mmCIF file of C-alpha atoms and ligand atoms in Angstrom:
data_model
loop_
_atom_site.group_PDB
_atom_site.id
_atom_site.type_symbol
_atom_site.label_atom_id
_atom_site.label_comp_id
_atom_site.label_asym_id
_atom_site.label_seq_id
_atom_site.Cartn_x
_atom_site.Cartn_y
_atom_site.Cartn_z
ATOM 1 C CA MET A 38 0.000 0.000 0.000
ATOM 2 C CA GLU A 39 3.003 2.309 0.239
ATOM 3 C CA PRO A 40 2.650 3.630 -3.317
ATOM 4 C CA LEU A 41 -1.020 4.449 -2.551
ATOM 5 C CA PHE A 42 -0.101 6.652 0.388
ATOM 6 C CA GLN A 43 2.664 8.309 -1.618
ATOM 7 C CA GLN A 44 0.098 9.136 -4.270
ATOM 8 C CA ILE A 45 -2.262 10.378 -1.579
ATOM 9 C CA GLN A 46 0.472 12.630 -0.159
ATOM 10 C CA ALA A 47 0.944 14.164 -3.603
ATOM 11 C CA ALA A 48 -2.850 14.656 -3.946
ATOM 12 C CA LEU A 49 -2.997 16.268 -0.494
ATOM 13 C CA SER A 50 -0.341 18.811 -1.407
ATOM 14 C CA ASN A 51 -2.153 19.546 -4.688
ATOM 15 C CA ILE A 52 -5.310 20.158 -2.663
ATOM 16 C CA ALA A 53 -3.483 22.388 -0.174
ATOM 17 C CA GLU A 54 -2.070 24.508 -2.998
ATOM 18 C CA CYS A 55 -5.287 24.679 -4.974
ATOM 19 C CA MET A 56 -6.262 28.328 -5.590
ATOM 20 C CA ASP A 57 -9.844 28.167 -6.789
ATOM 21 C CA SER A 58 -13.013 26.179 -6.172
ATOM 22 C CA LYS A 59 -13.277 24.859 -9.733
ATOM 23 C CA ALA A 60 -9.815 23.288 -9.652
ATOM 24 C CA LEU A 61 -10.608 21.858 -6.227
ATOM 25 C CA GLU A 62 -13.777 20.263 -7.580
ATOM 26 C CA SER A 63 -11.785 18.704 -10.461
ATOM 27 C CA LEU A 64 -9.389 17.195 -7.919
ATOM 28 C CA ARG A 65 -12.338 15.853 -5.935
ATOM 29 C CA VAL A 66 -13.844 14.244 -9.030
ATOM 30 C CA ALA A 67 -10.463 12.812 -10.074
ATOM 31 C CA TRP A 68 -9.984 11.133 -6.694
ATOM 32 C CA LEU A 69 -13.376 10.537 -5.142
ATOM 33 C CA GLY A 70 -15.847 10.790 -8.048
ATOM 34 C CA LYS A 71 -17.677 7.782 -9.562
ATOM 35 C CA GLN A 72 -14.807 7.196 -11.967
ATOM 36 C CA GLY A 73 -12.245 8.553 -9.497
ATOM 37 C CA LYS A 74 -8.977 6.837 -8.594
ATOM 38 C CA MET A 75 -10.150 5.799 -5.128
ATOM 39 C CA THR A 76 -13.449 4.392 -6.406
ATOM 40 C CA ILE A 77 -11.707 2.314 -9.039
ATOM 41 C CA LEU A 78 -9.075 1.173 -6.567
ATOM 42 C CA ALA A 79 -11.775 0.145 -4.070
ATOM 43 C CA GLN A 80 -13.349 -2.035 -6.752
ATOM 44 C CA THR A 81 -10.113 -4.077 -6.979
ATOM 45 C CA ILE A 82 -10.719 -5.451 -3.462
ATOM 46 C CA SER A 83 -12.058 -8.734 -4.867
ATOM 47 C CA THR A 84 -8.683 -9.399 -6.490
ATOM 48 C CA PHE A 85 -6.986 -9.527 -3.057
ATOM 49 C CA PRO A 86 -6.654 -12.689 -1.003
ATOM 50 C CA LEU A 87 -9.261 -12.864 1.752
ATOM 51 C CA GLU A 88 -6.851 -12.181 4.638
ATOM 52 C CA GLU A 89 -5.597 -8.954 3.020
ATOM 53 C CA ARG A 90 -8.995 -7.542 2.143
ATOM 54 C CA LYS A 91 -9.632 -6.167 5.642
ATOM 55 C CA THR A 92 -6.437 -4.083 5.760
ATOM 56 C CA PHE A 93 -6.878 -3.071 2.153
ATOM 57 C CA GLY A 94 -10.446 -1.875 2.836
ATOM 58 C CA ALA A 95 -9.317 0.009 5.967
ATOM 59 C CA ASP A 96 -6.463 1.678 4.051
ATOM 60 C CA ILE A 97 -8.796 2.721 1.260
ATOM 61 C CA ASN A 98 -11.251 4.211 3.770
ATOM 62 C CA ARG A 99 -8.473 6.052 5.636
ATOM 63 C CA ALA A 100 -7.106 7.468 2.368
ATOM 64 C CA LYS A 101 -10.598 8.555 1.277
ATOM 65 C CA GLU A 102 -11.192 10.234 4.624
ATOM 66 C CA MET A 103 -7.884 12.097 4.411
ATOM 67 C CA LEU A 104 -8.768 13.364 0.948
ATOM 68 C CA GLN A 105 -12.321 14.346 1.961
ATOM 69 C CA ASN A 106 -11.098 16.280 5.015
ATOM 70 C CA ALA A 107 -8.400 18.059 3.055
ATOM 71 C CA ILE A 108 -10.886 19.073 0.332
ATOM 72 C CA ALA A 109 -13.450 20.320 2.888
ATOM 73 C CA GLU A 110 -10.786 22.317 4.733
ATOM 74 C CA ARG A 111 -9.492 23.872 1.505
ATOM 75 C CA GLN A 112 -13.055 24.728 0.461
ATOM 76 C CA VAL A 113 -13.600 26.672 3.708
ATOM 77 C CA PHE A 114 -10.327 28.502 3.138
ATOM 78 C CA LEU A 115 -11.195 29.387 -0.474
ATOM 79 C CA THR A 116 -14.693 30.627 0.495
ATOM 80 C CA GLN A 117 -13.263 32.858 3.236
ATOM 81 C CA ALA A 118 -10.584 34.210 0.925
ATOM 82 C CA ALA A 119 -13.219 34.971 -1.742
ATOM 83 C CA THR A 120 -15.393 36.824 0.796
ATOM 84 C CA GLU A 121 -12.458 38.880 2.032
ATOM 85 C CA LYS A 122 -11.518 39.754 -1.535
ATOM 86 C CA ARG A 123 -15.083 40.879 -2.306
ATOM 87 C CA LEU A 124 -15.286 42.957 0.882
ATOM 88 C CA LYS A 125 -12.062 44.694 -0.065
ATOM 89 C CA GLU A 126 -13.211 45.322 -3.616
ATOM 90 C CA GLU A 127 -16.684 46.506 -2.624
ATOM 91 C CA PHE A 128 -15.596 48.722 0.299
ATOM 92 C CA VAL A 129 -17.634 51.903 0.517
ATOM 93 C CA ASP A 130 -16.240 54.886 2.399
ATOM 94 C CA CYS A 131 -19.330 56.230 4.151
ATOM 95 C CA THR A 132 -17.445 59.319 5.272
ATOM 96 C CA LEU A 133 -17.066 60.593 1.717
ATOM 97 C CA PRO A 134 -19.575 63.289 0.693
ATOM 98 C CA PRO A 135 -22.184 61.990 -1.739
ATOM 99 C CA VAL A 136 -22.361 63.076 -5.348
ATOM 100 C CA SER A 137 -23.867 66.561 -5.157
ATOM 101 C CA GLU A 138 -26.730 66.009 -7.633
ATOM 102 C CA LEU A 139 -28.027 63.252 -5.384
ATOM 103 C CA THR A 140 -28.051 65.435 -2.286
ATOM 104 C CA GLY A 141 -31.254 67.007 -0.988
ATOM 105 C CA TYR A 142 -31.485 70.208 1.029
ATOM 106 C CA LEU A 143 -32.132 70.811 4.664
ATOM 107 C CA HIS A 144 -35.258 72.910 5.099
ATOM 108 C CA PRO A 145 -34.257 76.275 6.609
ATOM 109 C CA LEU A 146 -36.533 75.538 9.556
ATOM 110 C CA THR A 147 -34.744 72.269 10.251
ATOM 111 C CA ARG A 148 -31.415 74.058 10.033
ATOM 112 C CA THR A 149 -32.707 76.793 12.363
ATOM 113 C CA GLN A 150 -34.016 74.279 14.899
ATOM 114 C CA ASN A 151 -30.756 72.299 14.809
ATOM 115 C CA ASP A 152 -28.736 75.486 15.309
ATOM 116 C CA LEU A 153 -30.884 76.719 18.192
ATOM 117 C CA ILE A 154 -30.795 73.344 19.932
ATOM 118 C CA ALA A 155 -26.998 73.273 19.575
ATOM 119 C CA ILE A 156 -26.692 76.793 21.021
ATOM 120 C CA PHE A 157 -28.885 76.122 24.055
ATOM 121 C CA GLN A 158 -27.281 72.757 24.739
ATOM 122 C CA ASP A 159 -23.878 74.387 24.583
ATOM 123 C CA LEU A 160 -25.026 76.893 27.204
ATOM 124 C CA GLY A 161 -25.985 74.013 29.533
ATOM 125 C CA PHE A 162 -29.730 73.872 28.875
ATOM 126 C CA GLN A 163 -31.518 70.509 28.735
ATOM 127 C CA GLN A 164 -34.188 69.821 26.147
ATOM 128 C CA ALA A 165 -37.727 69.146 27.409
ATOM 129 C CA THR A 166 -40.838 68.222 25.482
ATOM 130 C CA GLY A 167 -44.580 68.510 25.903
ATOM 131 C CA PRO A 168 -47.630 67.368 23.929
ATOM 132 C CA ASP A 169 -49.288 69.386 21.145
ATOM 133 C CA ILE A 170 -52.642 68.892 22.866
ATOM 134 C CA GLU A 171 -52.877 70.654 26.212
ATOM 135 C CA ASP A 172 -55.775 71.770 28.395
ATOM 136 C CA GLU A 173 -56.805 75.268 29.386
ATOM 137 C CA PHE A 174 -55.195 74.933 32.779
ATOM 138 C CA LEU A 175 -51.664 74.197 31.524
ATOM 139 C CA ASN A 176 -51.847 76.415 28.454
ATOM 140 C CA PHE A 177 -53.300 79.435 30.278
ATOM 141 C CA THR A 178 -54.228 79.281 33.971
ATOM 142 C CA ALA A 179 -50.929 77.846 35.255
ATOM 143 C CA LEU A 180 -49.136 80.573 33.274
ATOM 144 C CA ASN A 181 -51.078 83.252 35.118
ATOM 145 C CA ILE A 182 -53.472 83.907 32.244
ATOM 146 C CA PRO A 183 -56.805 83.671 34.107
ATOM 147 C CA ASP A 184 -60.261 83.152 32.547
ATOM 148 C CA HIS A 185 -61.494 86.184 30.611
ATOM 149 C CA HIS A 186 -57.983 87.666 30.510
ATOM 150 C CA PRO A 187 -57.565 89.472 27.154
ATOM 151 C CA ALA A 188 -54.396 87.396 26.501
ATOM 152 C CA ARG A 189 -56.602 84.309 26.136
ATOM 153 C CA GLN A 190 -58.565 85.950 23.344
ATOM 154 C CA MET A 191 -55.360 87.159 21.690
ATOM 155 C CA HIS A 192 -54.149 83.600 21.291
ATOM 156 C CA ASP A 193 -56.819 82.656 18.677
ATOM 157 C CA THR A 194 -56.998 79.189 20.142
ATOM 158 C CA PHE A 195 -58.066 76.012 18.335
ATOM 159 C CA PHE A 196 -60.279 74.201 20.849
ATOM 160 C CA LEU A 197 -60.847 70.469 20.393
ATOM 161 C CA ASP A 198 -64.261 68.924 20.210
ATOM 162 C CA LEU A 199 -63.724 66.762 23.308
ATOM 163 C CA PRO A 200 -65.457 66.647 26.697
ATOM 164 C CA SER A 201 -63.927 69.139 29.180
ATOM 165 C CA THR A 202 -62.344 68.090 32.462
ATOM 166 C CA SER A 203 -61.750 70.004 35.695
ATOM 167 C CA SER A 204 -58.705 71.457 33.853
ATOM 168 C CA GLY A 205 -60.975 72.989 31.213
ATOM 169 C CA ARG A 206 -61.249 72.337 27.501
ATOM 170 C CA PHE A 207 -58.654 70.528 25.423
ATOM 171 C CA LEU A 208 -56.861 72.672 22.851
ATOM 172 C CA LEU A 209 -53.913 72.753 20.491
ATOM 173 C CA ARG A 210 -51.213 74.505 22.519
ATOM 174 C CA THR A 211 -50.921 78.145 21.500
ATOM 175 C CA HIS A 212 -47.334 78.439 22.773
ATOM 176 C CA THR A 213 -44.539 76.253 24.175
ATOM 177 C CA SER A 214 -44.853 77.889 27.615
ATOM 178 C CA PRO A 215 -46.881 74.991 29.148
ATOM 179 C CA VAL A 216 -43.673 72.928 28.886
ATOM 180 C CA GLN A 217 -42.244 75.299 31.536
ATOM 181 C CA ILE A 218 -44.898 74.138 33.999
ATOM 182 C CA ARG A 219 -44.550 70.467 33.072
ATOM 183 C CA THR A 220 -40.761 70.569 33.476
ATOM 184 C CA MET A 221 -40.773 72.495 36.754
ATOM 185 C CA ARG A 222 -43.206 69.915 38.138
ATOM 186 C CA ALA A 223 -41.152 66.987 36.881
ATOM 187 C CA LYS A 224 -37.661 68.244 37.721
ATOM 188 C CA GLY A 225 -37.957 71.007 40.348
ATOM 189 C CA ALA A 226 -35.209 73.572 40.968
ATOM 190 C CA PRO A 227 -32.464 74.239 39.989
ATOM 191 C CA LEU A 228 -33.472 74.015 36.370
ATOM 192 C CA ARG A 229 -32.114 75.055 33.000
ATOM 193 C CA MET A 230 -34.393 73.816 30.217
ATOM 194 C CA PHE A 231 -35.457 74.633 26.710
ATOM 195 C CA SER A 232 -38.243 73.323 24.563
ATOM 196 C CA ILE A 233 -38.885 73.634 20.855
ATOM 197 C CA GLY A 234 -41.890 72.451 18.914
ATOM 198 C CA ARG A 235 -45.150 73.003 17.098
ATOM 199 C CA THR A 236 -47.698 75.543 18.251
ATOM 200 C CA TYR A 237 -51.066 76.514 16.779
ATOM 201 C CA ARG A 238 -53.172 79.636 16.367
ATOM 202 C CA SER A 239 -56.011 80.406 14.002
ATOM 203 C CA ASP A 240 -54.104 82.954 11.957
ATOM 204 C CA SER A 241 -52.841 83.049 8.368
ATOM 205 C CA ASP A 242 -51.095 85.845 6.443
ATOM 206 C CA THR A 243 -47.586 86.535 5.112
ATOM 207 C CA THR A 244 -46.067 86.414 8.588
ATOM 208 C CA HIS A 245 -48.413 83.884 10.250
ATOM 209 C CA THR A 246 -49.336 80.249 9.632
ATOM 210 C CA PRO A 247 -51.913 78.276 11.684
ATOM 211 C CA MET A 248 -49.157 75.867 12.681
ATOM 212 C CA PHE A 249 -45.829 77.444 13.580
ATOM 213 C CA HIS A 250 -42.881 76.708 15.856
ATOM 214 C CA GLN A 251 -41.838 78.253 19.119
ATOM 215 C CA MET A 252 -38.891 77.923 21.401
ATOM 216 C CA GLU A 253 -38.941 78.458 25.111
ATOM 217 C CA ALA A 254 -36.141 78.585 27.653
ATOM 218 C CA LEU A 255 -36.357 78.663 31.420
ATOM 219 C CA VAL A 256 -33.781 78.987 34.181
ATOM 220 C CA VAL A 257 -34.705 78.583 37.837
ATOM 221 C CA GLU A 258 -31.893 78.943 40.356
ATOM 222 C CA ASP A 259 -31.068 80.892 43.486
ATOM 223 C CA GLY A 260 -29.930 84.453 42.838
ATOM 224 C CA ILE A 261 -31.030 84.615 39.195
ATOM 225 C CA HIS A 262 -31.597 88.200 38.066
ATOM 226 C CA PHE A 263 -32.350 90.248 34.966
ATOM 227 C CA GLY A 264 -28.629 90.602 34.172
ATOM 228 C CA HIS A 265 -28.392 86.826 33.630
ATOM 229 C CA LEU A 266 -31.385 87.000 31.319
ATOM 230 C CA LYS A 267 -29.853 89.844 29.291
ATOM 231 C CA TRP A 268 -26.560 88.022 28.912
ATOM 232 C CA CYS A 269 -28.243 84.788 27.886
ATOM 233 C CA VAL A 270 -30.544 86.416 25.305
ATOM 234 C CA THR A 271 -27.678 88.428 23.813
ATOM 235 C CA GLU A 272 -25.387 85.400 23.641
ATOM 236 C CA VAL A 273 -28.042 83.227 21.953
ATOM 237 C CA CYS A 274 -28.879 85.902 19.356
ATOM 238 C CA ALA A 275 -25.219 86.713 18.665
ATOM 239 C CA ARG A 276 -24.466 83.052 18.043
ATOM 240 C CA PHE A 277 -27.598 82.460 15.990
ATOM 241 C CA PHE A 278 -27.127 85.472 13.712
ATOM 242 C CA CYS A 279 -23.319 85.081 13.765
ATOM 243 C CA VAL A 280 -22.704 88.658 14.957
ATOM 244 C CA ASP A 281 -19.890 89.850 17.239
ATOM 245 C CA ASN A 282 -20.584 92.612 19.789
ATOM 246 C CA LEU A 283 -24.341 92.448 19.393
ATOM 247 C CA HIS A 284 -26.338 95.175 21.140
ATOM 248 C CA LEU A 285 -29.969 94.308 21.585
ATOM 249 C CA ARG A 286 -32.735 96.610 22.773
ATOM 250 C CA PHE A 287 -34.732 95.409 25.774
ATOM 251 C CA ARG A 288 -38.076 97.212 25.702
ATOM 252 C CA PRO A 289 -40.363 97.049 28.776
ATOM 253 C CA SER A 290 -43.419 95.010 27.887
ATOM 254 C CA PHE A 291 -46.082 92.813 29.399
ATOM 255 C CA PHE A 292 -46.527 89.047 29.594
ATOM 256 C CA PRO A 293 -48.774 87.536 32.286
ATOM 257 C CA PHE A 294 -46.180 84.857 33.087
ATOM 258 C CA THR A 295 -43.214 87.172 33.683
ATOM 259 C CA GLU A 296 -42.682 90.262 35.822
ATOM 260 C CA PRO A 297 -40.891 92.403 34.830
ATOM 261 C CA SER A 298 -41.188 91.541 31.148
ATOM 262 C CA ALA A 299 -39.394 92.786 28.069
ATOM 263 C CA GLU A 300 -39.576 92.495 24.340
ATOM 264 C CA VAL A 301 -36.249 92.284 22.601
ATOM 265 C CA ASP A 302 -35.415 94.097 19.355
ATOM 266 C CA ILE A 303 -32.467 93.375 17.110
ATOM 267 C CA PRO A 304 -30.859 96.092 14.950
ATOM 268 C CA PHE A 305 -30.764 95.601 11.184
ATOM 269 C CA ARG A 306 -30.048 97.408 7.953
ATOM 270 C CA ARG A 307 -31.136 96.852 4.366
ATOM 271 C CA GLU A 308 -28.661 96.045 1.621
ATOM 272 C CA GLU A 309 -29.815 95.400 -1.941
ATOM 273 C CA GLY A 310 -33.219 94.273 -0.774
ATOM 274 C CA ARG A 311 -31.772 91.974 1.881
ATOM 275 C CA LEU A 312 -31.926 92.427 5.639
ATOM 276 C CA ILE A 313 -28.557 92.377 7.383
ATOM 277 C CA MET A 314 -29.213 91.424 10.990
ATOM 278 C CA GLY A 315 -27.198 92.630 13.961
ATOM 279 C CA GLU A 316 -26.213 96.126 12.774
ATOM 280 C CA GLY A 317 -27.895 99.242 11.433
ATOM 281 C CA ASP A 318 -30.364 101.751 12.776
ATOM 282 C CA GLU A 319 -33.673 99.990 12.268
ATOM 283 C CA TRP A 320 -35.116 97.541 14.800
ATOM 284 C CA LEU A 321 -37.076 94.294 14.591
ATOM 285 C CA GLU A 322 -38.808 92.599 17.511
ATOM 286 C CA ILE A 323 -37.606 89.010 17.851
ATOM 287 C CA LEU A 324 -38.292 87.693 21.310
ATOM 288 C CA GLY A 325 -40.251 87.980 24.581
ATOM 289 C CA CYS A 326 -38.727 87.430 28.002
ATOM 290 C CA GLY A 327 -38.793 88.320 31.665
ATOM 291 C CA MET A 328 -38.389 87.194 35.257
ATOM 292 C CA VAL A 329 -40.747 84.294 35.967
ATOM 293 C CA HIS A 330 -43.878 85.436 37.802
ATOM 294 C CA PRO A 331 -44.054 83.979 41.345
ATOM 295 C CA LYS A 332 -47.492 82.496 40.573
ATOM 296 C CA VAL A 333 -46.016 80.561 37.651
ATOM 297 C CA LEU A 334 -43.236 79.192 39.869
ATOM 298 C CA GLU A 335 -45.866 78.104 42.423
ATOM 299 C CA HIS A 336 -47.911 76.361 39.707
ATOM 300 C CA GLY A 337 -44.705 74.551 38.788
ATOM 301 C CA GLY A 338 -44.383 73.381 42.397
ATOM 302 C CA ILE A 339 -41.440 75.688 43.157
ATOM 303 C CA ASP A 340 -41.203 77.843 46.278
ATOM 304 C CA SER A 341 -41.196 81.389 44.888
ATOM 305 C CA LYS A 342 -39.862 82.829 48.165
ATOM 306 C CA HIS A 343 -36.568 81.014 47.701
ATOM 307 C CA HIS A 344 -36.200 80.732 43.955
ATOM 308 C CA GLN A 345 -36.116 83.121 41.048
ATOM 309 C CA GLY A 346 -36.069 82.410 37.388
ATOM 310 C CA PHE A 347 -36.026 83.920 33.951
ATOM 311 C CA ALA A 348 -37.818 82.781 30.829
ATOM 312 C CA LEU A 349 -37.774 83.624 27.174
ATOM 313 C CA GLY A 350 -39.810 82.594 24.204
ATOM 314 C CA PHE A 351 -39.858 83.279 20.478
ATOM 315 C CA GLY A 352 -41.127 82.168 17.104
ATOM 316 C CA VAL A 353 -38.640 79.849 15.408
ATOM 317 C CA ASP A 354 -40.136 80.393 11.942
ATOM 318 C CA ARG A 355 -39.714 84.129 12.360
ATOM 319 C CA LEU A 356 -36.032 83.787 13.223
ATOM 320 C CA ALA A 357 -35.574 81.462 10.233
ATOM 321 C CA SER A 358 -37.322 83.970 7.939
ATOM 322 C CA LEU A 359 -35.056 86.781 9.143
ATOM 323 C CA LYS A 360 -31.854 84.771 8.852
ATOM 324 C CA TYR A 361 -32.593 83.209 5.474
ATOM 325 C CA GLY A 362 -34.573 86.097 3.940
ATOM 326 C CA ILE A 363 -37.850 84.200 3.492
ATOM 327 C CA PRO A 364 -40.520 86.701 2.423
ATOM 328 C CA ASP A 365 -43.692 84.663 3.066
ATOM 329 C CA ALA A 366 -43.973 82.387 6.113
ATOM 330 C CA ARG A 367 -46.659 80.271 4.406
ATOM 331 C CA SER A 368 -44.309 79.206 1.618
ATOM 332 C CA SER A 369 -42.262 77.242 4.206
ATOM 333 C CA PHE A 370 -44.936 74.582 4.368
ATOM 334 C CA GLU A 371 -45.835 74.185 0.701
ATOM 335 C CA GLY A 372 -43.305 71.418 0.082
ATOM 336 C CA ASP A 373 -42.050 72.972 -3.165
ATOM 337 C CA LEU A 374 -38.599 71.524 -3.919
ATOM 338 C CA ARG A 375 -37.595 74.647 -5.885
ATOM 339 C CA TRP A 376 -38.278 76.661 -2.737
ATOM 340 C CA THR A 377 -36.151 74.298 -0.620
ATOM 341 C CA ALA A 378 -33.348 74.529 -3.197
ATOM 342 C CA THR A 379 -33.469 78.340 -2.874
ATOM 343 C CA TYR A 380 -33.707 78.726 0.909
ATOM 344 C CA GLY A 381 -32.391 75.355 2.094
ATOM 345 C CA SER A 382 -28.814 74.389 2.728
ATOM 346 C CA SER A 383 -26.641 71.344 2.251
ATOM 347 C CA PRO A 384 -26.845 68.908 5.156
ATOM 348 C CA TYR A 385 -23.051 68.624 4.910
ATOM 349 C CA GLU A 386 -22.397 72.296 5.611
ATOM 350 C CA GLY A 387 -21.239 73.110 9.133
ATOM 351 C CA ALA A 388 -24.270 73.995 11.230
ATOM 352 C CA LEU A 389 -22.895 77.141 12.807
ATOM 353 C CA ARG A 390 -20.169 79.223 11.299
HETATM 354 N N1 LIG B 133 -45.473 82.499 25.210
HETATM 355 C C1 LIG B 133 -45.224 83.772 24.560
HETATM 356 C C2 LIG B 133 -46.037 83.871 23.276
HETATM 357 O O1 LIG B 133 -46.506 82.885 22.804
HETATM 358 C C3 LIG B 133 -43.772 83.929 24.256
HETATM 359 C C4 LIG B 133 -42.989 84.163 25.499
HETATM 360 C C5 LIG B 133 -42.763 85.458 25.950
HETATM 361 C C6 LIG B 133 -42.497 83.115 26.245
HETATM 362 C C7 LIG B 133 -42.082 85.706 27.103
HETATM 363 C C8 LIG B 133 -41.786 83.355 27.414
HETATM 364 C C9 LIG B 133 -41.589 84.663 27.821
HETATM 365 O O2 LIG B 133 -41.288 82.381 28.161
HETATM 366 O O3 LIG B 133 -40.900 84.892 28.963
HETATM 367 O O4 LIG B 133 -46.158 84.905 22.748
#
């Protein structure tokens, strides 16, 4: 049997050096196939004397097994090598920018929201959320806007056709301010939160849409005063409009939920039909703010004798319109791709310059 095992050794090294599956299959057929060397050799068993047949049979089986194992092992190796080769060839670098024609645009409102969130988070504010459907208590009463207060009428509220509860009628929130109450109740003081989201009022013209977006920020801590509010508002606006040394105008105003209250105006000038924000001698109102009214703190479960806070709120769509020069607020929601190509920006541009 020696020559058999020498032949097998040669076959095994052929198998081990085999570089592709087809060649491996040919080797398998040549040795183990129906007309293969081993099959034909096995058929010669009857020519052996009886006492040798047992060893001959065992040798044949051992040789077959060695060949089968070697082929199976090589097959695994070749499959793995083929997969690795394909992975290398088909590698896609996901960090490369896509081909520009295939890229969509970020809606200016999305860009504005992303920028504002980044600014507030950077200043240490935590994002909070609230539902679009609120009740009269959270939307008005808890914010010190009592029944029959003119501010309630001014909000042009959409009431829902649902049974009232002890908290009044259900409505689509007219501002993000109820999230102040929800967050004070959930987290207590000290608190530094902001909220951004959809708000609703029955109003539609070039500067109003029935659904719009507001942002709200609230700080409750010991020793908070109007100076902190002024710094925070100025810093947020300077970063948002990318202006150094911004000087805002704080005009005394009235909001039921803050006392004292102010409206904030930003300077601007016109240049070739565009508004340049942050400098010039004209003013635009952009934001409402003030020191949180003690009654509002109490509704939020916070002891107003020991804590003070400031709050601010503004229309996100309005800020987007001013920054990106959008003339008609309603066009934001028409879903016209030409509009998005004009006012939108590449998602791969840095968010804040
Ligand atoms: N909620 C006000 C509105 O809808 C905006 C606002 C003004 C929010 C002053 C505030 C604030 O938190 O302090 O018009």
